[in-house]
Short mmCIF file of C-alpha atoms in Angstrom, two decimals:
data_model
loop_
_atom_site.label_atom_id
_atom_site.label_comp_id
_atom_site.label_asym_id
_atom_site.label_seq_id
_atom_site.Cartn_x
_atom_site.Cartn_y
_atom_site.Cartn_z
CA MET A 1 0.00 0.00 0.00
CA VAL A 2 2.70 2.40 1.02
CA ARG A 3 4.55 1.49 -2.10
CA VAL A 4 1.57 2.20 -4.32
CA ARG A 5 1.21 5.57 -2.74
CA GLN A 6 4.86 6.35 -3.26
CA ILE A 7 4.54 5.56 -6.93
CA TRP A 8 1.54 7.78 -7.19
CA VAL A 9 3.28 10.68 -5.48
CA LEU A 10 6.23 10.26 -7.77
CA GLY A 11 3.90 10.28 -10.74
CA LEU A 12 2.29 13.48 -9.54
CA LEU A 13 5.69 15.07 -9.05
CA ALA A 14 6.69 14.05 -12.54
CA ILE A 15 3.56 15.69 -13.96
CA LEU A 16 4.18 18.85 -11.97
CA LEU A 17 7.75 19.03 -13.11
CA VAL A 18 7.03 18.33 -16.74
CA ALA A 19 3.93 20.43 -17.17
CA PRO A 20 5.40 23.94 -16.84
CA SER A 21 8.40 23.21 -19.02
CA THR A 22 6.27 22.00 -21.93
CA HIS A 23 4.32 25.23 -21.71
CA ALA A 24 7.45 27.29 -21.59
CA GLN A 25 8.79 25.69 -24.71
CA THR A 26 5.84 26.89 -26.75
CA PRO A 27 6.81 30.34 -27.98
CA PRO A 28 4.12 32.90 -27.13
CA ALA A 29 2.52 34.00 -30.36
CA GLY A 30 3.20 37.57 -31.37
CA ALA A 31 5.65 38.32 -28.57
CA ALA A 32 8.44 39.44 -30.87
CA PRO A 33 6.56 42.17 -32.77
CA ALA A 34 5.10 43.57 -29.54
CA ALA A 35 8.57 43.99 -28.06
CA ALA A 36 9.82 45.69 -31.21
CA SER A 37 7.40 48.63 -31.11
CA ALA A 38 9.23 50.33 -28.33
CA VAL A 39 8.01 53.82 -27.55
CA ASP A 40 4.26 54.38 -27.46
CA GLN A 41 3.80 58.10 -28.11
CA ALA A 42 0.52 58.29 -26.20
CA SER A 43 2.34 57.11 -23.09
CA ILE A 44 5.00 59.77 -23.59
CA GLN A 45 2.23 62.33 -24.01
CA ALA A 46 0.69 61.17 -20.72
CA LEU A 47 4.03 61.90 -19.02
CA LYS A 48 4.12 65.34 -20.64
CA ASP A 49 0.58 66.11 -19.46
CA MET A 50 1.39 64.96 -15.95
CA GLY A 51 4.59 67.03 -15.93
CA ALA A 52 2.76 70.10 -17.19
CA PHE A 53 0.08 69.70 -14.54
CA LEU A 54 2.64 69.22 -11.77
CA GLN A 55 4.34 72.46 -12.84
CA THR A 56 1.04 74.34 -12.42
CA LEU A 57 0.77 73.38 -8.75
CA LYS A 58 1.91 76.31 -6.65
CA ARG A 59 1.20 75.31 -3.09
CA PHE A 60 0.60 71.74 -2.02
CA GLN A 61 1.28 68.96 0.42
CA VAL A 62 2.47 65.59 -0.70
CA SER A 63 3.33 62.53 1.32
CA THR A 64 4.74 59.19 0.42
CA GLU A 65 5.20 55.79 1.90
CA LEU A 66 8.10 54.04 0.30
CA THR A 67 9.16 50.41 0.31
CA GLY A 68 12.74 49.95 -0.80
CA GLU A 69 15.12 47.05 -1.07
CA ARG A 70 18.73 46.33 -0.27
CA VAL A 71 20.54 43.50 -1.96
CA LEU A 72 22.99 41.63 0.23
CA VAL A 73 26.27 40.31 -1.12
CA ASP A 74 24.83 36.85 -1.86
CA GLY A 75 21.79 38.26 -3.70
CA GLN A 76 19.29 37.94 -0.86
CA LYS A 77 17.01 40.97 -0.65
CA LEU A 78 15.79 42.86 2.40
CA GLN A 79 12.90 45.30 2.32
CA HIS A 80 12.59 48.43 4.36
CA THR A 81 10.09 51.25 4.58
CA ALA A 82 10.30 54.99 4.94
CA THR A 83 7.86 57.87 4.90
CA ALA A 84 8.14 61.48 3.86
CA ASN A 85 5.86 64.48 4.16
CA MET A 86 6.45 67.64 2.22
CA ASP A 87 5.00 71.14 2.32
CA VAL A 88 5.75 72.88 -0.92
CA GLU A 89 5.42 76.34 -2.37
CA ARG A 90 6.83 76.79 -5.83
CA PRO A 91 9.21 77.90 -6.98
CA ASN A 92 11.55 77.95 -4.01
CA LYS A 93 10.06 76.93 -0.69
CA LEU A 94 9.98 73.47 0.77
CA ARG A 95 9.88 71.59 4.03
CA ALA A 96 10.41 67.84 3.97
CA LEU A 97 10.20 65.45 6.87
CA MET A 98 11.84 62.09 6.20
CA HIS A 99 11.33 59.20 8.54
CA SER A 100 12.71 55.69 8.64
CA SER A 101 13.65 53.18 11.30
CA ARG A 102 17.16 54.56 11.39
CA SER A 103 16.58 58.24 11.40
CA GLU A 104 14.31 61.20 11.24
CA ARG A 105 15.48 64.16 9.25
CA GLU A 106 14.07 67.47 8.18
CA LEU A 107 15.04 69.53 5.20
CA ILE A 108 13.88 73.13 5.18
CA PHE A 109 14.39 75.51 2.27
CA ASP A 110 13.18 79.10 2.33
CA GLY A 111 14.59 80.14 -1.04
CA LYS A 112 17.88 81.43 0.39
CA THR A 113 19.01 78.93 2.98
CA VAL A 114 18.66 75.19 3.16
CA THR A 115 18.81 73.47 6.52
CA LEU A 116 19.22 69.80 7.35
CA TYR A 117 18.01 69.00 10.84
CA THR A 118 18.10 65.74 12.79
CA PRO A 119 15.60 66.07 15.65
CA ALA A 120 16.88 63.06 17.61
CA GLN A 121 20.30 64.61 18.16
CA LYS A 122 19.15 68.20 17.64
CA TYR A 123 21.89 68.80 15.11
CA TYR A 124 21.46 71.10 12.18
CA SER A 125 23.53 72.25 9.23
CA THR A 126 22.78 75.15 6.96
CA VAL A 127 23.94 76.08 3.50
CA GLU A 128 23.21 79.22 1.55
CA PHE A 129 21.48 78.49 -1.70
CA VAL A 130 19.45 80.73 -3.96
CA GLY A 131 17.41 79.00 -6.63
CA THR A 132 14.40 76.89 -7.38
CA ILE A 133 13.51 73.56 -5.81
CA GLY A 134 14.62 71.83 -9.02
CA GLU A 135 18.03 73.49 -8.85
CA LEU A 136 18.28 72.68 -5.17
CA ILE A 137 17.71 69.00 -5.92
CA ASN A 138 20.73 68.93 -8.23
CA ARG A 139 22.94 70.86 -5.86
CA LEU A 140 22.12 68.69 -2.85
CA GLU A 141 22.66 65.53 -4.84
CA GLU A 142 25.92 66.57 -6.50
CA ARG A 143 27.56 68.44 -3.72
CA PHE A 144 26.28 66.77 -0.58
CA GLY A 145 24.93 63.37 -1.61
CA VAL A 146 21.55 64.29 -0.12
CA GLU A 147 18.52 63.01 -1.99
CA LEU A 148 15.13 64.65 -1.75
CA PRO A 149 12.09 62.37 -1.52
CA LEU A 150 10.01 62.27 -4.70
CA SER A 151 12.40 64.64 -6.45
CA ASP A 152 10.95 63.51 -9.79
CA LEU A 153 7.81 65.49 -8.92
CA PHE A 154 9.82 68.70 -9.28
CA LEU A 155 11.66 67.64 -12.41
CA TRP A 156 8.89 66.24 -14.58
CA GLY A 157 7.70 68.92 -16.95
CA THR A 158 11.18 70.52 -17.05
CA PRO A 159 14.27 69.90 -19.21
CA ALA A 160 15.80 68.08 -16.22
CA ALA A 161 13.47 65.16 -17.00
CA PRO A 162 14.23 64.48 -20.66
CA LEU A 163 11.71 62.17 -22.27
CA ASP A 164 13.96 61.27 -25.20
CA LYS A 165 16.01 59.00 -22.97
CA ILE A 166 13.07 56.64 -22.70
CA GLU A 167 13.75 53.52 -24.74
CA SER A 168 10.41 51.83 -24.19
CA ALA A 169 7.01 53.19 -23.21
CA MET A 170 3.70 51.38 -22.96
CA ASN A 171 0.22 51.73 -21.61
CA ALA A 172 -0.38 48.95 -19.10
CA GLY A 173 -4.11 49.55 -18.75
CA GLN A 174 -5.94 50.95 -15.77
CA ASP A 175 -5.57 50.13 -12.12
CA PHE A 176 -6.75 51.37 -8.75
CA VAL A 177 -4.42 53.06 -6.29
CA GLY A 178 -6.44 53.36 -3.12
CA GLU A 179 -9.81 54.49 -4.42
CA ASP A 180 -8.40 56.41 -7.35
CA LEU A 181 -8.66 54.95 -10.80
CA CYS A 182 -5.38 55.46 -12.61
CA ASP A 183 -3.80 54.95 -15.99
CA HIS A 184 -0.85 52.66 -15.60
CA TYR A 185 2.26 53.22 -17.75
CA ALA A 186 5.54 51.34 -17.94
CA PHE A 187 8.88 52.70 -19.17
CA ARG A 188 12.42 51.57 -19.68
CA GLN A 189 15.47 53.80 -19.75
CA GLY A 190 19.05 52.66 -19.28
CA THR A 191 19.25 50.23 -16.40
CA ILE A 192 15.97 51.50 -14.96
CA ASP A 193 12.51 50.07 -15.52
CA TRP A 194 9.80 52.23 -14.05
CA GLN A 195 6.04 52.39 -13.77
CA VAL A 196 3.72 55.21 -12.91
CA TRP A 197 0.03 55.27 -12.01
CA ILE A 198 -1.55 58.58 -13.02
CA THR A 199 -5.03 59.54 -11.83
CA ILE A 200 -7.53 59.79 -14.67
CA GLY A 201 -9.46 63.00 -15.29
CA SER A 202 -8.50 66.67 -15.24
CA LYS A 203 -5.84 66.34 -12.54
CA PRO A 204 -3.20 63.91 -13.79
CA LEU A 205 -1.26 63.24 -10.58
CA PRO A 206 1.17 60.40 -10.00
CA ARG A 207 -0.31 58.19 -7.26
CA LYS A 208 2.22 55.40 -7.36
CA ILE A 209 5.73 54.95 -8.73
CA VAL A 210 7.63 51.68 -8.99
CA ILE A 211 11.29 51.72 -10.00
CA THR A 212 13.21 48.56 -10.79
CA ASN A 213 16.98 48.78 -10.78
CA ARG A 214 18.24 46.42 -13.47
CA ALA A 215 21.88 47.28 -12.79
CA ASP A 216 21.86 44.43 -10.30
CA GLU A 217 20.63 41.00 -11.36
CA ALA A 218 18.58 40.82 -8.14
CA ARG A 219 16.63 43.83 -9.47
CA PRO A 220 15.98 45.77 -6.29
CA GLN A 221 12.74 47.67 -6.54
CA SER A 222 11.21 50.66 -4.83
CA VAL A 223 7.49 51.26 -4.49
CA SER A 224 6.24 54.75 -3.59
CA LEU A 225 2.60 55.40 -2.80
CA ILE A 226 1.86 59.09 -3.10
CA ASN A 227 -0.89 61.10 -1.43
CA TRP A 228 -1.82 64.61 -2.44
CA ASN A 229 -3.37 67.61 -0.78
CA LEU A 230 -3.80 70.42 -3.29
CA LYS A 231 -5.56 72.69 -0.77
CA PRO A 232 -3.07 72.84 2.08
CA THR A 233 -3.53 74.92 5.20
CA PHE A 234 0.09 75.26 6.31
CA LYS A 235 1.49 78.70 7.12
CA ASP A 236 4.51 80.36 5.48
CA LEU A 237 6.29 79.88 8.78
CA VAL A 238 6.90 76.21 8.02
CA PHE A 239 9.58 77.21 5.54
CA LYS A 240 11.57 79.13 8.13
CA PHE A 241 13.97 77.16 10.28
CA THR A 242 14.39 78.42 13.79
CA PRO A 243 16.84 76.30 15.78
CA PRO A 244 14.97 74.69 18.69
CA LYS A 245 16.30 75.18 22.20
CA GLY A 246 19.41 73.13 22.76
CA ALA A 247 20.06 72.55 19.08
CA THR A 248 23.66 72.52 17.88
CA LYS A 249 24.93 73.67 14.51
CA ILE A 250 27.30 71.16 12.97
CA GLU A 251 29.49 71.15 9.91
CA ILE A 252 28.18 69.68 6.68
CA VAL A 253 30.96 68.18 4.59
CA GLN A 254 30.84 68.19 0.81
CA LEU A 255 31.08 64.90 -1.00
CA LYS A 256 34.62 63.77 -1.51
CA THR A 257 35.61 61.81 -4.55
CA LYS A 258 37.72 58.83 -3.82
CA MET B 1 -8.00 -2.49 -3.47
CA ASN B 2 -8.37 -0.13 -6.29
CA ARG B 3 -11.15 1.68 -4.58
CA SER B 4 -9.50 2.08 -1.22
CA PHE B 5 -6.38 3.27 -2.96
CA GLY B 6 -8.42 5.83 -4.82
CA LYS B 7 -10.01 6.99 -1.62
CA LEU B 8 -6.67 7.35 0.07
CA LEU B 9 -5.50 9.35 -2.84
CA LEU B 10 -8.50 11.62 -2.64
CA ASP B 11 -8.08 12.00 1.08
CA SER B 12 -4.48 13.06 0.83
CA LEU B 13 -5.25 15.34 -2.04
CA ALA B 14 -8.11 16.89 -0.08
CA ALA B 15 -5.84 17.38 2.89
CA LEU B 16 -3.33 19.09 0.66
CA VAL B 17 -5.93 21.39 -0.81
CA LEU B 18 -7.36 22.18 2.60
CA ALA B 19 -3.94 22.89 3.97
CA SER B 20 -3.16 25.32 1.21
CA PHE B 21 -6.49 27.04 1.74
CA ALA B 22 -5.85 27.32 5.42
CA MET B 23 -2.48 28.85 4.69
CA SER B 24 -3.76 31.38 2.25
CA SER B 25 -6.56 32.52 4.51
CA PHE B 26 -4.08 32.89 7.32
CA THR B 27 -1.89 35.08 5.17
CA GLU B 28 -4.81 37.19 4.14
CA ALA B 29 -5.91 37.64 7.71
CA ALA B 30 -2.44 38.73 8.70
CA VAL B 31 -2.24 41.24 5.90
CA GLY B 32 -5.72 42.53 6.58
CA GLY B 33 -5.00 42.94 10.23
CA SER B 34 -1.89 44.96 9.73
CA ARG B 35 -3.60 47.31 7.34
CA GLY B 36 -6.40 47.86 9.78
CA GLY B 37 -9.41 46.55 7.98
CA GLY B 38 -8.68 43.94 5.38
CA GLY B 39 -11.06 44.31 2.52
CA GLY B 40 -10.20 44.18 -1.11
CA ALA B 41 -7.38 45.97 -2.76
CA ARG B 42 -9.77 48.68 -3.80
CA ALA B 43 -11.70 49.16 -0.59
CA GLY B 44 -8.48 48.85 1.39
CA ALA B 45 -8.05 52.61 1.06
CA SER B 46 -4.33 52.19 0.97
CA GLY B 47 -4.06 55.88 0.31
CA GLY B 48 -5.88 56.73 3.49
CA ALA B 49 -3.94 54.30 5.60
CA ALA B 50 -0.66 55.45 4.14
CA SER B 51 -1.44 59.09 4.60
CA ALA B 52 -2.60 58.58 8.15
CA ARG B 53 0.65 56.85 8.97
CA ALA B 54 2.67 59.35 7.03
CA ALA B 55 0.89 62.22 8.72
CA ALA B 56 1.67 60.72 12.08
CA GLY B 57 5.29 60.87 10.99
CA GLY B 58 7.74 60.22 13.75
CA GLY B 59 5.30 61.50 16.33
CA ALA B 60 3.51 58.27 17.04
CA GLN B 61 6.69 56.24 17.02
CA LYS B 62 8.90 58.59 18.98
CA ASN B 63 8.59 56.82 22.28
CA VAL B 64 9.73 53.54 20.81
CA GLN B 65 13.44 53.21 20.16
CA VAL B 66 14.70 51.08 17.33
CA ASN B 67 17.11 48.44 18.53
CA ASN B 68 19.22 46.71 15.91
CA SER B 69 21.66 45.05 18.25
CA ARG B 70 20.24 41.61 17.44
CA ALA B 71 20.33 42.10 13.69
CA ASP B 72 22.57 39.66 11.87
CA ALA B 73 25.86 41.16 10.71
CA ARG B 74 25.04 39.99 7.18
CA THR B 75 22.30 42.61 6.96
CA ASN B 76 25.01 45.26 6.66
CA ASN B 77 26.69 43.47 3.80
CA VAL B 78 24.87 45.37 1.08
CA ARG B 79 25.93 45.23 -2.55
CA SER B 80 23.22 47.43 -4.09
CA THR B 81 19.90 49.08 -3.39
CA SER B 82 16.71 50.12 -5.08
CA VAL B 83 16.54 53.65 -6.42
CA ASN B 84 13.77 56.12 -5.63
CA ASN B 85 13.95 58.64 -8.41
CA VAL B 86 14.04 58.30 -12.16
CA ASN B 87 15.57 61.63 -13.10
CA VAL B 88 18.46 61.94 -10.74
CA GLU B 89 21.86 61.77 -12.38
CA ARG B 90 23.53 58.75 -10.96
CA ASN B 91 27.19 58.34 -10.42
CA VAL B 92 27.72 54.98 -12.07
CA ASN B 93 31.38 54.73 -11.19
CA VAL B 94 30.90 51.94 -8.76
CA ASP B 95 33.29 52.30 -5.92
CA VAL B 96 32.84 49.80 -3.14
CA GLU B 97 32.28 51.63 0.14
CA GLY B 98 31.43 54.72 -1.87
CA HIS B 99 28.31 56.47 -0.70
CA ARG B 100 26.41 56.55 -4.00
CA SER B 101 27.45 53.18 -5.29
CA CYS B 102 25.86 51.36 -2.47
CA CYS B 103 23.51 53.26 -0.33
CA GLY B 104 21.98 56.24 -1.95
CA GLY B 105 18.42 57.31 -1.48
CA TRP B 106 16.65 59.33 1.14
CA ASP B 107 15.20 56.17 2.66
CA ASN B 108 18.45 54.36 3.05
CA ASP B 109 20.67 55.59 5.80
CA TYR B 110 22.83 52.54 6.03
CA HIS B 111 26.49 53.13 5.84
CA PRO B 112 28.05 49.96 4.46
CA VAL B 113 30.21 48.05 6.86
CA ALA B 114 30.61 45.38 4.24
CA THR B 115 34.36 45.26 4.37
CA ALA B 116 34.45 45.11 8.13
CA ALA B 117 36.57 41.98 8.30
CA ALA B 118 39.03 43.22 5.72
CA VAL B 119 39.39 46.62 7.27
CA THR B 120 39.81 45.46 10.81
CA GLY B 121 42.18 42.76 9.62
CA ALA B 122 44.39 45.14 7.70
CA VAL B 123 44.28 48.18 9.91
CA ALA B 124 45.18 46.83 13.27
CA VAL B 125 45.53 50.25 14.82
CA THR B 126 41.80 50.93 14.62
CA SER B 127 40.69 51.12 18.19
CA ALA B 128 37.05 50.15 17.67
CA VAL B 129 35.98 47.22 15.54
CA VAL B 130 33.85 48.18 12.56
CA GLY B 131 30.35 46.86 13.04
CA SER B 132 30.47 46.87 16.82
CA ILE B 133 27.74 48.66 18.71
CA VAL B 134 28.23 51.00 21.63
CA ARG B 135 25.82 52.83 23.91
CA SER B 136 27.67 56.11 23.89
CA VAL B 137 30.57 57.76 22.16
CA PRO B 138 33.62 59.40 23.74
CA PRO B 139 33.10 63.06 24.64
CA SER B 140 35.86 64.11 22.24
CA CYS B 141 33.77 63.06 19.21
CA VAL B 142 32.70 65.66 16.70
CA PRO B 143 29.37 65.38 14.86
CA VAL B 144 29.74 65.58 11.08
CA ASN B 145 26.97 65.81 8.51
CA TYR B 146 28.06 63.85 5.46
CA GLY B 147 26.12 62.27 2.63
CA GLY B 148 22.83 63.03 4.31
CA MET B 149 23.80 61.32 7.55
CA VAL B 150 25.12 62.58 10.84
CA TYR B 151 28.19 60.75 12.09
CA GLN B 152 30.28 61.08 15.19
CA GLN B 153 33.94 61.28 14.32
CA CYS B 154 36.46 60.46 17.02
CA GLY B 155 39.89 60.64 15.44
CA SER B 156 40.03 57.79 12.95
CA THR B 157 36.92 56.09 14.31
CA TRP B 158 33.50 56.92 12.93
CA TYR B 159 30.17 56.14 14.55
CA GLN B 160 26.70 56.22 13.08
CA PRO B 161 23.68 56.54 15.35
CA GLN B 162 21.26 53.60 15.38
CA GLY B 163 18.33 54.36 17.58
CA SER B 164 19.80 55.10 20.99
CA GLN B 165 23.06 53.35 20.17
CA TYR B 166 25.99 53.84 17.85
CA VAL B 167 27.61 51.49 15.39
CA VAL B 168 31.23 51.77 14.34
CA VAL B 169 31.42 52.23 10.57
CA ASN B 170 34.13 52.58 7.97
CA PRO B 171 35.13 56.21 7.50
CA PRO B 172 32.65 57.68 5.00
CA TYR B 173 35.44 59.66 3.32
#
């Protein structure tokens, strides 16, 4: 009896093992031509429309919950999460609160001075900088290695987000993000695959962004859910950094090239 | 014989199917619970939940200190990370231990201690072992803001805060 059962289990295993491979060997019909038509212009247009709309927003709040991944040396992946809240007034005022398990940081920009503040240690560093939020993003990245959350939001619709670098663009249908119905688009550029969910209707806002890093074979991916408040109630005061009692100013060191 | 064999087969198959159902419903329950309501993907109001949590920011979590002292050392051995922005110029000159090559991103404040063994092996003069965790740093340390993180530099030894503790890291520059 036991023996009969063993045989049966083996038979089942054999079927399970064989079945998928026979399917895989059948080439999917029409796959090659679909892959060849790379850049769907309507999808590029959707990015343009979203960028143009984002540039019209003067004063808003945006928050994100991000899931990111680290790849360990042996290829195993670990996920982590972080959140960010931003109060924004274009062209040159911003307050961002970034929070993760390791740290809480604030970045405050009033158009003339940018401050990085770590509430846990009450340390802050300030740098003079006159320019727009988009220019600030570049400067922080290049000179200090500081990345702003959702910096794409400030670059789309400007020359800093060139659309001609996109090697593949497609409409992936519609999908819900929360309760919002969105158009879902997928793009490829360089070693980056990315997807964006844009709310349908007269306010094309990105509600979700997924970025897959193909530079590593483990393909670490980030998922950002984005929430919008286009009628914020914050005061202008939020863009002014006043050192809290007991706070210490510390040196910020520019990136060194090795 | 044939019949009883068939029944046995059915029984075991049924058990298998039931087991997998039980597992999937357990997973669903767990996911639903953590999101505070379950429901479908659509009704889940992920936006609302996310914004509520995001709005709470550090406030709600401030009283709880993160403790990574039990984390496996391998978790620091990071070779690459996900990226968060499409349009940021990336320095592709991969330089192990370099800030951008490994651990860029506003979400990722890990300084790699990947080469801990090599560094401590080669540089015997280093007073504190890279990767080791301490409760406090010497009073002579100077805080330095570099690469979006605040370190404590004490001569040739660098510390990075982790919750209420500090971990010894390779010098960031």
